[in-house]
Coordinates of C-alpha atoms in Angstrom, one line a residue:
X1 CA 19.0 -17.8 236.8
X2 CA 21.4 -20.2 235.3
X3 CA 23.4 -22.3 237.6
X4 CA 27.1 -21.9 237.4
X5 CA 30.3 -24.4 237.4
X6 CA 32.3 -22.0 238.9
X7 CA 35.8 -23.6 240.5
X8 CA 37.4 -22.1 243.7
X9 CA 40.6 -22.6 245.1
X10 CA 39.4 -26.1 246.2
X11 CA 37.3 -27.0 243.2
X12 CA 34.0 -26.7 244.8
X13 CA 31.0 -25.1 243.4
X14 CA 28.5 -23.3 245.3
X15 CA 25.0 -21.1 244.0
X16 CA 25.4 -17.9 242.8
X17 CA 23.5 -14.5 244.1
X18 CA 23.4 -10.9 242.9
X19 CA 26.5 -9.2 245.0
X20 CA 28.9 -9.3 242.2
X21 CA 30.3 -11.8 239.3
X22 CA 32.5 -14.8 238.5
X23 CA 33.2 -16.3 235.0
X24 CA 31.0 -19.6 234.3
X25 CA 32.8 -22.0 232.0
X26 CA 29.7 -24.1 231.2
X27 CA 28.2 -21.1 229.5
X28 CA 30.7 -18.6 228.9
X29 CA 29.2 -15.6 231.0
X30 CA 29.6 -13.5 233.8
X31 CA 27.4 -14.5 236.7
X32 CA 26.0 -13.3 239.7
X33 CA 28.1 -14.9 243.0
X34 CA 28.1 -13.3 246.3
X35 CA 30.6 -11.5 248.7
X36 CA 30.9 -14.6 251.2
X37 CA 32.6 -16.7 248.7
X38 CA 35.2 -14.1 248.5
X39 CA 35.3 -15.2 253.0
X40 CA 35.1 -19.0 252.0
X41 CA 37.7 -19.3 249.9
X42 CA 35.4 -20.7 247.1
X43 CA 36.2 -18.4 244.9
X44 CA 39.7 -17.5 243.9
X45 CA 40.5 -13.4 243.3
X46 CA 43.2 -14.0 241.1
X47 CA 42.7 -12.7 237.7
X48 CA 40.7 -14.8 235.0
X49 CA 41.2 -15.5 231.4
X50 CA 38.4 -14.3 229.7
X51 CA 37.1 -17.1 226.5
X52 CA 36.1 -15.5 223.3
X53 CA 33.8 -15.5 221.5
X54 CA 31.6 -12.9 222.9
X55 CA 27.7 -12.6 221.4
X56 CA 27.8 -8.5 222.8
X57 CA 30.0 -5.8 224.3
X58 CA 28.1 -6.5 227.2
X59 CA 29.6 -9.8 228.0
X60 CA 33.5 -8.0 227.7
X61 CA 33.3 -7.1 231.4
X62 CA 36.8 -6.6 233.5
X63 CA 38.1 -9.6 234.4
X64 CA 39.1 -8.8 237.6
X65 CA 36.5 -10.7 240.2
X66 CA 36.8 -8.4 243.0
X67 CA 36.0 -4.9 240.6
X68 CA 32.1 -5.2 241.3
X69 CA 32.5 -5.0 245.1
X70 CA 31.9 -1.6 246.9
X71 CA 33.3 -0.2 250.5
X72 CA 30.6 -0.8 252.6
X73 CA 32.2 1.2 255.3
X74 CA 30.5 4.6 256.4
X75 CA 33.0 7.1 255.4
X76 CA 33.6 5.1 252.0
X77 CA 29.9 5.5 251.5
X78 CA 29.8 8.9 252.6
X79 CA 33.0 9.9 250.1
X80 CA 30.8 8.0 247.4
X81 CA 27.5 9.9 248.0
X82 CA 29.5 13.0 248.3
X83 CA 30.9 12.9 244.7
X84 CA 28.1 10.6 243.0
X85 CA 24.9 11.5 242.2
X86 CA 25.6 14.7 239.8
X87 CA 27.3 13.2 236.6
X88 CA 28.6 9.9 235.3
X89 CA 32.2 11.0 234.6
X90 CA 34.1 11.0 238.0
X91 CA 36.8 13.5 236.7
X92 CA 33.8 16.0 236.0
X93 CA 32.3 16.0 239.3
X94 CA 35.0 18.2 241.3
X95 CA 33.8 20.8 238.4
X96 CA 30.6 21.0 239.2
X97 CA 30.7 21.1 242.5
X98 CA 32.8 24.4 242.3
X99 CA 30.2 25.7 239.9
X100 CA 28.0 25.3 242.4
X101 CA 30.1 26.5 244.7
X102 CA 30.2 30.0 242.0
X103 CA 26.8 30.3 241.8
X104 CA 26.2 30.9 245.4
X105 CA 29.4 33.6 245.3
X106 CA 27.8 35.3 242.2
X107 CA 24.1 34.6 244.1
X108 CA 25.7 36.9 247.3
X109 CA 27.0 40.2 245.0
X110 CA 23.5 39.7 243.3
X111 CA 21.2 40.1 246.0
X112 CA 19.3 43.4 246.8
X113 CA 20.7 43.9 250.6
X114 CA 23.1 42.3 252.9
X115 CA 22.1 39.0 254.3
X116 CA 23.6 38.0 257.6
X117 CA 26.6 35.7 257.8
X118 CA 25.9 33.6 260.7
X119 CA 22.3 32.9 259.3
X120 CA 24.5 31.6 255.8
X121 CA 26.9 29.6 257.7
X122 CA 24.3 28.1 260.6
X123 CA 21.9 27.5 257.1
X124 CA 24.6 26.1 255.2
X125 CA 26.1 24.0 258.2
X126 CA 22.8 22.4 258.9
X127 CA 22.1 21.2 255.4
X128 CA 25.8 20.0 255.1
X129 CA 24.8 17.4 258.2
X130 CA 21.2 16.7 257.1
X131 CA 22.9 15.3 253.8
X132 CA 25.7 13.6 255.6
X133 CA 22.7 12.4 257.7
X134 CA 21.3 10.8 254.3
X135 CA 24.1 9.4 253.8
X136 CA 25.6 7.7 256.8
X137 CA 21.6 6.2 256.9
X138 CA 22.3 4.4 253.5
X139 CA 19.2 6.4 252.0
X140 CA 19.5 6.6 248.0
X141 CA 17.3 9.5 247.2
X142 CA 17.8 12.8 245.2
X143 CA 17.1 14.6 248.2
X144 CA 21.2 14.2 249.3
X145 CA 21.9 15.8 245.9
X146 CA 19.7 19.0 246.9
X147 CA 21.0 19.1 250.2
X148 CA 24.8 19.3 248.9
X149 CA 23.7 21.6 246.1
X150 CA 22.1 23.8 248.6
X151 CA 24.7 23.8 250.9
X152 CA 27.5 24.5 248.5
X153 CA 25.7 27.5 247.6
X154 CA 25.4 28.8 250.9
X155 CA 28.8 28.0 251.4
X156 CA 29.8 30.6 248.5
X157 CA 27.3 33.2 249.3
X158 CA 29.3 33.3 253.0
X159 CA 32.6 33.0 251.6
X160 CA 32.0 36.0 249.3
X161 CA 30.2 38.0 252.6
X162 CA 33.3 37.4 254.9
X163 CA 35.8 38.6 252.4
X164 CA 33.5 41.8 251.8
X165 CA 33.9 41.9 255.3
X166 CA 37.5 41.3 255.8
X167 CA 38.7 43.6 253.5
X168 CA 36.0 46.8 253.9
X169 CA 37.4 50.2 254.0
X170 CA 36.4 53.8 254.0
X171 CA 35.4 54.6 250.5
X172 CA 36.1 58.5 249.5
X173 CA 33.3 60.4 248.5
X174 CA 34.2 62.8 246.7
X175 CA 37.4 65.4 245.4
X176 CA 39.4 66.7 248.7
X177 CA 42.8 68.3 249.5
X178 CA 44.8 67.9 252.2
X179 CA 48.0 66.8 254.1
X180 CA 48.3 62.5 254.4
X181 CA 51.1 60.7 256.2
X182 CA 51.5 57.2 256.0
X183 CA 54.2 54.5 254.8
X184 CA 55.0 53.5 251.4
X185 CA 53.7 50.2 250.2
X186 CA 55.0 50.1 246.9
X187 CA 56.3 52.5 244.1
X188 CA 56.1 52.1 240.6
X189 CA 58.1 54.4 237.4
X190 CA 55.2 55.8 235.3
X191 CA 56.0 56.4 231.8
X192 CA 56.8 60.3 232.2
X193 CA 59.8 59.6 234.2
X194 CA 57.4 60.4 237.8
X195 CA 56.6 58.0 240.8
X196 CA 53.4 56.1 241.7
X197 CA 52.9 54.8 245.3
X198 CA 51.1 52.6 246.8
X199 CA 50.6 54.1 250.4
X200 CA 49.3 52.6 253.7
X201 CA 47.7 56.0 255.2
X202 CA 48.1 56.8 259.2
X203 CA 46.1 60.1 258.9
X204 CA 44.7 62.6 256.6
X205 CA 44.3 66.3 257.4
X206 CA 40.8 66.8 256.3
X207 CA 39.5 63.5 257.4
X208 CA 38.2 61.9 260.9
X209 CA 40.2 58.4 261.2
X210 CA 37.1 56.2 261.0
X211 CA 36.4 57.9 257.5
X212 CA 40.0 58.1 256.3
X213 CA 40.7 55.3 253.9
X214 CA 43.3 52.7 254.3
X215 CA 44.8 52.7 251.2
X216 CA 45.9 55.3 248.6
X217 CA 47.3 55.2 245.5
X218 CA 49.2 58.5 244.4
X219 CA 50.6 59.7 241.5
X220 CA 53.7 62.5 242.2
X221 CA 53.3 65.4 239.9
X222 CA 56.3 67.8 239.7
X223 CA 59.1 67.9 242.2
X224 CA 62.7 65.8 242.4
X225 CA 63.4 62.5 240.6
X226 CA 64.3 61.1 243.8
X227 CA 61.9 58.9 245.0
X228 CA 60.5 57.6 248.5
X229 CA 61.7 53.6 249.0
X230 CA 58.8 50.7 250.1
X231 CA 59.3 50.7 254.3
X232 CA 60.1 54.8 254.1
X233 CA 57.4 56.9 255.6
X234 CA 55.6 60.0 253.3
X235 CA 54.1 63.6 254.2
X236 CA 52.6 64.9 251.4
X237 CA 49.7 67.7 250.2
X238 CA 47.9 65.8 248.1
X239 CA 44.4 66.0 246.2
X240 CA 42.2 62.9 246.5
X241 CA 39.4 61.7 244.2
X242 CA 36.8 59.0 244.4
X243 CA 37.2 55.9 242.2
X244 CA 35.1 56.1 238.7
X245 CA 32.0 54.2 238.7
X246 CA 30.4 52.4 235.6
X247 CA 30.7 54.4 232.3
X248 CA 27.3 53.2 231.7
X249 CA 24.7 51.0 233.2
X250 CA 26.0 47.6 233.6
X251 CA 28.9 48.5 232.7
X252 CA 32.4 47.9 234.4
X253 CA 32.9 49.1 238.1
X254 CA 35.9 50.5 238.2
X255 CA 36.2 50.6 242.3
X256 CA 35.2 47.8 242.5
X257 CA 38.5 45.8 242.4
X258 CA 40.1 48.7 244.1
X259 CA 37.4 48.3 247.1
X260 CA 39.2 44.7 247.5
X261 CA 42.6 46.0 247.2
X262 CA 41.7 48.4 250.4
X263 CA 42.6 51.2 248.2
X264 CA 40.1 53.9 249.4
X265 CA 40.7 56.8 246.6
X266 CA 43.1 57.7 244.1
X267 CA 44.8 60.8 243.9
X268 CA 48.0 63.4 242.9
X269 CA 50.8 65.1 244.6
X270 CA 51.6 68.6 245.4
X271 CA 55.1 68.9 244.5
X272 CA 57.4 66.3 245.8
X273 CA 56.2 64.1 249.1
X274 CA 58.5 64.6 252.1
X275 CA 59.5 61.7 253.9
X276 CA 58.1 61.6 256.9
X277 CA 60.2 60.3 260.6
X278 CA 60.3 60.8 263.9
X279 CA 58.3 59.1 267.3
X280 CA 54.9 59.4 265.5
X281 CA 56.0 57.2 262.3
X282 CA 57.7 54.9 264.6
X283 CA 54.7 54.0 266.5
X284 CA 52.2 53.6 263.5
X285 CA 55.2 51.3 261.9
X286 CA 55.1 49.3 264.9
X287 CA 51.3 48.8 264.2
X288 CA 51.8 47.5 260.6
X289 CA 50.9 43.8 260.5
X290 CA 53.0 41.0 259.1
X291 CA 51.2 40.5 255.8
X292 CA 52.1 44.2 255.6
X293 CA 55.6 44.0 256.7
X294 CA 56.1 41.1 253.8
X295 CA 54.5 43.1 250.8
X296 CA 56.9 45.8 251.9
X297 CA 60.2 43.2 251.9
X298 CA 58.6 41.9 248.2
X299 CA 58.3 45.8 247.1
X300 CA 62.0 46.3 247.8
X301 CA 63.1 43.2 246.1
X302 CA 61.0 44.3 243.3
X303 CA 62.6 48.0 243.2
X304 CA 65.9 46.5 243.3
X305 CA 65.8 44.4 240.7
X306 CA 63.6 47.0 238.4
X307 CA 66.2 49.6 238.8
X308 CA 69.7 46.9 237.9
X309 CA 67.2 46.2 234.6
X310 CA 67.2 49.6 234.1
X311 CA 70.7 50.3 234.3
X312 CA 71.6 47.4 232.4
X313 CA 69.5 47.7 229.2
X314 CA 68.2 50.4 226.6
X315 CA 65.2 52.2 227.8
X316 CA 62.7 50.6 225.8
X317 CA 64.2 47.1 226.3
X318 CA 64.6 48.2 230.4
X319 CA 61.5 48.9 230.8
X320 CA 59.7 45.9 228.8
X321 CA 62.3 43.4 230.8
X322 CA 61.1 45.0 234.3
X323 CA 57.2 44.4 233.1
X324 CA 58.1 40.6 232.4
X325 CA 60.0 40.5 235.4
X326 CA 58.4 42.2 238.4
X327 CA 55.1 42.8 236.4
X328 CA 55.9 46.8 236.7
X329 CA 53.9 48.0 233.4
X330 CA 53.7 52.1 234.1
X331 CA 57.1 52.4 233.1
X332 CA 56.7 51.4 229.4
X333 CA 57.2 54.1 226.9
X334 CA 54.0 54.9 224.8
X335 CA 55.1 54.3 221.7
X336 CA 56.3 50.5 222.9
X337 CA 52.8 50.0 224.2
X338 CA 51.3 51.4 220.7
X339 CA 53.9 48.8 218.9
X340 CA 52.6 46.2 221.2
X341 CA 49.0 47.2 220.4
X342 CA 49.4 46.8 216.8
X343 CA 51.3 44.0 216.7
X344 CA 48.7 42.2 218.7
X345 CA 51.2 41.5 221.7
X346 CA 49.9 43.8 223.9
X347 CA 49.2 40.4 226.5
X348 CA 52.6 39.3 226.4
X349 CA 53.1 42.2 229.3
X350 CA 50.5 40.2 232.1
X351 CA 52.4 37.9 234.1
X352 CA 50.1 34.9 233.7
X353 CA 49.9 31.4 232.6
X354 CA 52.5 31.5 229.6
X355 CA 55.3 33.1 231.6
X356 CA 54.4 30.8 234.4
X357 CA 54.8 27.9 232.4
X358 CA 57.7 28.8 230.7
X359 CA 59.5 29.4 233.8
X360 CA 58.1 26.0 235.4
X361 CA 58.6 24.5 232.2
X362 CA 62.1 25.8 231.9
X363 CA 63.2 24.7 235.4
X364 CA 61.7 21.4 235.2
X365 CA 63.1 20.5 231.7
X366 CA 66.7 21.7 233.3
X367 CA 66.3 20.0 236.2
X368 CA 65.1 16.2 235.2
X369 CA 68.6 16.6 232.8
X370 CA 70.6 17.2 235.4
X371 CA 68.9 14.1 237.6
X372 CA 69.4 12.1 234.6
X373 CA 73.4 12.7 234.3
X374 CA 73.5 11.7 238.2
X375 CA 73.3 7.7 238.2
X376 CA 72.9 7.6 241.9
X377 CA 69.9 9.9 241.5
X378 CA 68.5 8.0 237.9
X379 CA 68.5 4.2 238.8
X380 CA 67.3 4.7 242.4
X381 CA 65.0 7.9 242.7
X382 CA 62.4 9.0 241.1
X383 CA 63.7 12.1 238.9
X384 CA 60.2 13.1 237.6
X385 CA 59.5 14.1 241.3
X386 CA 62.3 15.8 242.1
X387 CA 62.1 17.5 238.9
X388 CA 58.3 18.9 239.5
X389 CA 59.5 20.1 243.1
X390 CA 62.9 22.2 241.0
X391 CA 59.7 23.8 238.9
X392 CA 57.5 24.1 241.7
X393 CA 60.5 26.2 243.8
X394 CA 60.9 28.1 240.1
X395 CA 57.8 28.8 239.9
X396 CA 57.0 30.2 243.7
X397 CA 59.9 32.6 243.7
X398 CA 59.1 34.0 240.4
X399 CA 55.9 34.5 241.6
X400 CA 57.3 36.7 244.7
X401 CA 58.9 39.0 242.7
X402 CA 56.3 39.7 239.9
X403 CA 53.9 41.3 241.7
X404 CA 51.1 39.1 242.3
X405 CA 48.6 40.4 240.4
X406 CA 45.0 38.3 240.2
X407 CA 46.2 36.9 236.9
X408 CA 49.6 35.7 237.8
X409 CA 47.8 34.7 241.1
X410 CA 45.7 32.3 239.6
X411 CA 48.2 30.3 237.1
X412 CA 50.6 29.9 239.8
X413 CA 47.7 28.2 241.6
X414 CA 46.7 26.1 238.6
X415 CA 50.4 25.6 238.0
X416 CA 51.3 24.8 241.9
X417 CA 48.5 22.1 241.9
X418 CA 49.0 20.5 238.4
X419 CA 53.0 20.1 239.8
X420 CA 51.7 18.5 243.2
X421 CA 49.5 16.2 241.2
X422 CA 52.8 14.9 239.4
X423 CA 54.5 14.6 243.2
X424 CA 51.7 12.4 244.4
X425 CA 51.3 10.8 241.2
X426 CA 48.6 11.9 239.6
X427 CA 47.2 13.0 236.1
X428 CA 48.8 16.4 235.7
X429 CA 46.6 17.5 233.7
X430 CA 42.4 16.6 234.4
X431 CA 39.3 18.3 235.0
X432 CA 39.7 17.7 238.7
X433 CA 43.2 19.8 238.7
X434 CA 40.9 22.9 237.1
X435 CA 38.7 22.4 239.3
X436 CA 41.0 22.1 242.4
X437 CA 42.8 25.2 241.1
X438 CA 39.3 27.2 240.6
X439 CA 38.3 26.5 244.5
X440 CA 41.1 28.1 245.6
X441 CA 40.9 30.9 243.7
X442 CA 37.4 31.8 244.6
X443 CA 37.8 30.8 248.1
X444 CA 40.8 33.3 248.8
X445 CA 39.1 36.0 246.5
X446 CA 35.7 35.6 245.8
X447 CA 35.5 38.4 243.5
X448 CA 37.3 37.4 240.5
X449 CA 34.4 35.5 239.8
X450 CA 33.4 38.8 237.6
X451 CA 36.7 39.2 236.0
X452 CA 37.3 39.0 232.3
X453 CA 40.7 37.1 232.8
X454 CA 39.5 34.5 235.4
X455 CA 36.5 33.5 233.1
X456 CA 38.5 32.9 230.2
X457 CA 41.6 31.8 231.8
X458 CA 39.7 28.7 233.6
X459 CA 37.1 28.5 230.5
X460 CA 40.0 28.1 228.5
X461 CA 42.0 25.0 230.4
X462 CA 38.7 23.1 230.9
X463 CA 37.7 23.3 227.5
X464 CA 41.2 22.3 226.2
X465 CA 41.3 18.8 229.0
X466 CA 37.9 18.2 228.3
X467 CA 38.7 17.9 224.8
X468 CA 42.3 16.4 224.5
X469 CA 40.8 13.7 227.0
X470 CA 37.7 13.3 224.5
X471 CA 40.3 11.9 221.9
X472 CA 42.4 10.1 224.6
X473 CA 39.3 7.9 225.7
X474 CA 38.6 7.9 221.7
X475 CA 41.8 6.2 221.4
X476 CA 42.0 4.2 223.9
X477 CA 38.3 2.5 223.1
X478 CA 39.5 1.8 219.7
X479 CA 42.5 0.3 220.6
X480 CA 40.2 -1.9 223.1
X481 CA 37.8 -3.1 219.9
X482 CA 40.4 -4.2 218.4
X483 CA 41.4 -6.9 221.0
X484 CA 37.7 -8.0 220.6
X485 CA 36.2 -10.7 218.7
X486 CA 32.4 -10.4 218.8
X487 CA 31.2 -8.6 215.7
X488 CA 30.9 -4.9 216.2
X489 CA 28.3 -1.7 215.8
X490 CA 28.0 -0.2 212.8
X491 CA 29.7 3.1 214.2
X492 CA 32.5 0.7 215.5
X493 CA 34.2 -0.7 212.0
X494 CA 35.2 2.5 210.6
X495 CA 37.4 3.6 213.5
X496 CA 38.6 -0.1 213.9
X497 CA 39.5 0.3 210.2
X498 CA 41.2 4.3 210.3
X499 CA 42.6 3.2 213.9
X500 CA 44.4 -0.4 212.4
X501 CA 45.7 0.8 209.0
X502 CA 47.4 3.8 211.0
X503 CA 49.0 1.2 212.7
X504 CA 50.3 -0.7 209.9
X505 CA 51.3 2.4 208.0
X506 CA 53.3 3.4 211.0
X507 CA 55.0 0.5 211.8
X508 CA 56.5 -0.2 207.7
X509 CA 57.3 3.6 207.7
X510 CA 60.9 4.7 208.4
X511 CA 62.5 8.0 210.0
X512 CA 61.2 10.2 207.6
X513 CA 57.7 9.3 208.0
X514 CA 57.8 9.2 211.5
X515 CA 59.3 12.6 211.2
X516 CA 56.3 13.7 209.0
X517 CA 53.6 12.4 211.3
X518 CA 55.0 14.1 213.9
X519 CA 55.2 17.7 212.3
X520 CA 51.7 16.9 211.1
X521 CA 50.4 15.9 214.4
X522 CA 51.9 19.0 216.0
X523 CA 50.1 21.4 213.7
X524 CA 46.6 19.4 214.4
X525 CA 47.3 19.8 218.0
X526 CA 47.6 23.8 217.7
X527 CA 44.5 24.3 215.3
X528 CA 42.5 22.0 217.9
X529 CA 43.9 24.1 220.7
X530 CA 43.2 27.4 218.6
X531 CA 40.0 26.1 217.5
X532 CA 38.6 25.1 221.0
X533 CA 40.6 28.0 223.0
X534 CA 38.9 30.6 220.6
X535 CA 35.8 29.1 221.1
X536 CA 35.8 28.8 224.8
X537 CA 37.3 32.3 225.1
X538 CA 35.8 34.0 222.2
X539 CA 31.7 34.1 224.1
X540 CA 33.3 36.0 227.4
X541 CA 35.5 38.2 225.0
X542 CA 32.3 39.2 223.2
X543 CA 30.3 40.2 226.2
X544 CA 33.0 42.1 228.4
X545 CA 35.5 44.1 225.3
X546 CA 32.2 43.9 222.8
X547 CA 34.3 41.9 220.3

C-alpha cells in the first residue's frame, strides 16, 4: 500500500489502514486512514478540495472525510441490517418489504384450511428475534434476509386471519321472509326516486340471534317517499337473499367484500318500513358501539348535505354534485350514467385520488398565498408547512363526508402521508411514501389486496416515481460529468453533449423560448405519464374487466 503525506490539524503524518479514506497529496488519491485519527486529531474533518486530474470515475469519491464511517452502535446496526441486504437502492427497500409483507396476506386467503393465529404470530415472533439475534451478533450472512423474509410473511398471513376474524358475521344461506328490526346506518336515493339502507339488525323473525346477520342492506320497494333518517330505528317485512357468488369459476366473489363490510345478505322491502321506538330500541341503541355511533353522525352529515344539493340544483346536476360530494352514486339518473359511459367519464364519479388531490391541491395552493401576503408569517415561518397542514385539514374533512369508500380510503392515505413527508421535510413524493401508504392499507384491510382499484391505483404511483426519479438521477449524473475532468465512457459523451448544448440554448434564449420549452416539456411529461400509467395499469385491467 502506498504511504501517504496526509496533514492533520497539526501537520503530522501518521500510516494509513483500511477503516475509511483521506486525500494524499503526494499522489493524488484517496487512501485508506483509520477511525482513531478522527480521535487524535491527525486528521482534520473539514471538507477537502479535491485536485483534478482524475485517471477514472473511481478516483471522484465524496470529499467529505468522515462519509465512509458507519454507526457502530447496536440499534444503528440493527436499523442497517433491517433495511439492507434486499436491493441496492435505499428508496426501494420499504417496497419490497411490503411486497413481502403482501405475499404472506395473499399466501393466508390462498391456503386450503384455516391455520391457527397464535401458531402465525408465536412462528412469526420467533423468527423476527432470531434475525434481530443475527444482527445484534454482527453476523453478515443471508440467513438474516430469510429470517425477515419469512417473518414478514407470517406477519401478513396473521394480519389477514385476525381481520377475518374481527369482522366475521352470520352469512345468509339462502332466500327468507320475515319481520327485522334494527337501526338505520345509512340511507342512500336510488335512481327510481326509492330509499336504500344500510341497517344494523337487532333481530330477525325467522332467524335465531347467533345466525341472524349483522348487517343488511335493503332496498324499499313501494310505500311513502318519506324516508327513515341514520340514528332512527326500522320495523320492516322484508325478503332476504344471499350474496351472488362467482359468475364463473375464478371469477369475482361478489360477497366477498360484503363479508368485510359485515353485511350479512341483501334484500327488499314490503311496502314502506315503520320506524321502530319504544324500551326495546332504546336498550339495543345503548348497545351500539362508538365506531357505530360515528358512522351514524357521518351518515347524517352526509344526508344533509345530499338533500341542500338537491334542492339547490337541476336533477341531473343534483344528483352528479352529491356523487362528487358525499360519494352517493344510486341517485344518478340512467341516462347521466349512459352519457358518462360513452363519454368515457364514467370514473370521474369514485371519490379517489383526483378529487383528493384537487381538493388537497386546491387548499394548499390557497393557503401558501395567503401565508405569503402575511410578512410576519413569510420572513419568519415556514409557509410550505403550514400550508401542507391547511391541505392535510382539507383533505381529512372531505374525506368524512364522502363516504369512505376503499378507494377514497386509500388516496387519502397516500395523500395524508405524502403531506406529512413535506411537514417533516421529506421528499413528497418517493418509493418509500408508496410504500408507507401501501402498509397501511393492507394492514387496516387486508383484503384489498384482490381489488382491481388497489392494484392499479398503487401499480400506477410506483411506476410513475420510479420513473420520473429514473430521469431525475439521469439528470443529475450528467450534470455531475460535466464538473469532471478525466476523460469519459463512451456512453458518457453524448449525454454530456445533449445535456451542455441544452444549457447553452437555454441560457441565449429569451421569454418566448423559455415559454416554448415549457409547453413542450409539459406535453412530454403527460405522454410519459400516459405512457407508463397505461402500461402499469393496462396488465391488471386485462386480467380483472378482460380488456
Amino acid at each position: 500500500m502506498a504511504e501517504r503525506n496526509t496533514k492533520g490539524n497539526n501537520g503530522q503524518t501518521d500510516g494509513g489502514s483500511k477503516a475509511d479514506f483521506a486525500f494524499a497529496n503526494d499522489t493524488a488519491r484517496w487512501l485508506p486512514v483509520s477511525a482513531s485519527d478522527y480521535e487524535t486529531g491527525l486528521i482534520d474533518q473539514t471538507r477537502v478540495a479535491v485536485p483534478a486530474p482524475f485517471e477514472s470515475e473511481q478516483d471522484h469519491i465524496d470529499t467529505h472525510i468522515g462519509l465512509g464511517l458507519r454507526a457502530q452502535t447496536r440499534v444503528g446496526l440493527m436499523l442497517d441490517t433491517l433495511w439492507g441486504g434486499l436491493t441496492p437502492d435505499k428508496d426501494a427497500k420499504p417496497m419490497l418489504l411490503v411486497l413481502v409483507f403482501a405475499l404472506g396476506i395473499v399466501g393466508y386467503f390462498l391456503l386450503p384450511q384455516e391455520p391457527v393465529l397464535s401458531v402465525l404470530i408465536g412462528t412469526g415472533c420467533v423468527g423476527f428475534l432470531a434475525h434481530q439475534y443475527v444482527v445484534v451478533r454482527g453476523y453478515r450472512h443471508s440467513a438474516s434476509v430469510w429470517l425477515l423474509i419469512s417473518s414478514l410473511i407470517l406477519a401478513g398471513a396473521a394480519t389477514a386471519q385476525w381481520r377475518v376474524h374481527a369482522v366475521a358475521s352470520p352469512m345468509l344461506g339462502g332466500p327468507i321472509n320475515g319481520t327485522i328490526k334494527g337501526v338505520v346506518l345509512a340511507r342512500d336515493l336510488t335512481a327510481g326516486g326509492g330509499y336504500r339502507y344500510d341497517i344494523l339488525v337487532s333481530e330477525f323473525s325467522r332467524l335465531a340471534r347467533e345466525e341472524t346477520p349483522k348487517r343488511v342492506r335493503l332496498s324499499q320497494r313501494g310505500g311513502s317517499n318519506v324516508g327513515l333518517e341514520p340514528g332512527q330505528g326500522v320495523r320492516a317485512s322484508v325478503r332476504l337473499v344471499p350474496h351472488g357468488g362467482p359468475a364463473h369459476p375464478g371469477g369475482y366473489d361478489f360477497a366477498f367484500p360484503h363479508f368485510f363490510d359485515g353485511r350479512g345478505a341483501l334484500g327488499f322491502t314490503f311496502g314502506s318500513p315503520k320506524r321502530w321506538t319504544g324500551e326495546d330500541f332504546e336498550a339495543f341503541s345503548d348497545q351500539i358501539g362508538t365506531l357505530q355511533r360515528a358512522r351514524i353522525v357521518q351518515a347524517q352529515l352526509r344526508t344533509d348535505i345530499a338533500a341542500r344539493l338537491r334542492q339547490t340544483l337541476p336533477d341531473g346536476a343534483g344528483q352528479v354534485a352529491v356523487a362528487l360530494i358525499t360519494g352517493e352514486r344510486t341517485g344518478i339518473p340512467q341516462d347521466v350514467q349512459e352519457s358518462l359511459r360513452q363519454s368515457g367519464l364514467a370514473h370521474i364519479l369514485a371519490i379517489s385520488g383526483l378529487h383528493m388531490g384537487l381538493i388537497a391541491g386546491t387548499g394548499f395552493l390557497i393557503a401558501r398565498i395567503g401565508f405569503a401576503t402575511v410578512g410576519a408569517v413569510a420572513l419568519n415561518h415556514n409557509a410550505k408547512k403550514y400550508a401542507a397542514a391547511v391541505a392535510l385539514f382539507a383533505a381529512t374533512l372531505y374525506f368524512a363526508i364522502s363516504g369512505g369508500s376503499v378507494a377514497t380510503q386509500r388516496a387519502f392515505i397516500t395523500l395524508a402521508v405524502m403531506l406529512t413527508a413535506l411537514l417533516l421535510d421529506r421528499r413528497a413524493l418517493s418509493l418509500r411514501n408508496v410504500a408507507v401508504a401501501g402498509a397501511i392499507v393492507l394492514f387496516l384491510q387486508p383484503e384489498v389486496i384482490f381489488s382491481a382499484g388497489f392494484q392499479m391505483s398503487f401499480s400506477a404511483v410506483a411506476s410513475l416515481v420510479v420513473c420520473y426519479r429514473a430521469i431525475e438521477r439521469f439528470r443529475e449524473e450528467t450534470e455531475r460529468l460535466l464538473t469532471l475532468h478525466y476523460p469519459l465512457k463512451r456512453g458518457q459523451k453524448w449525454r454530456v453533449r445533449m445535456f451542455a448544448r441544452r444549457r447553452d440554448t437555454k441560457s441565449s434564449a429569451g421569454w418566448f423560448g423559455a415559454a416554448i420549452r415549457g409547453v413542450l416539456s409539459s406535453l412530454a411529461a403527460i405522454m410519459v405519464t400516459s405512457v407508463v400509467a397505461g402500461t402499469a395499469t393496462g396488465i391488471f385491467a386485462a386480467y380483472h374487466f378482460h380488456r
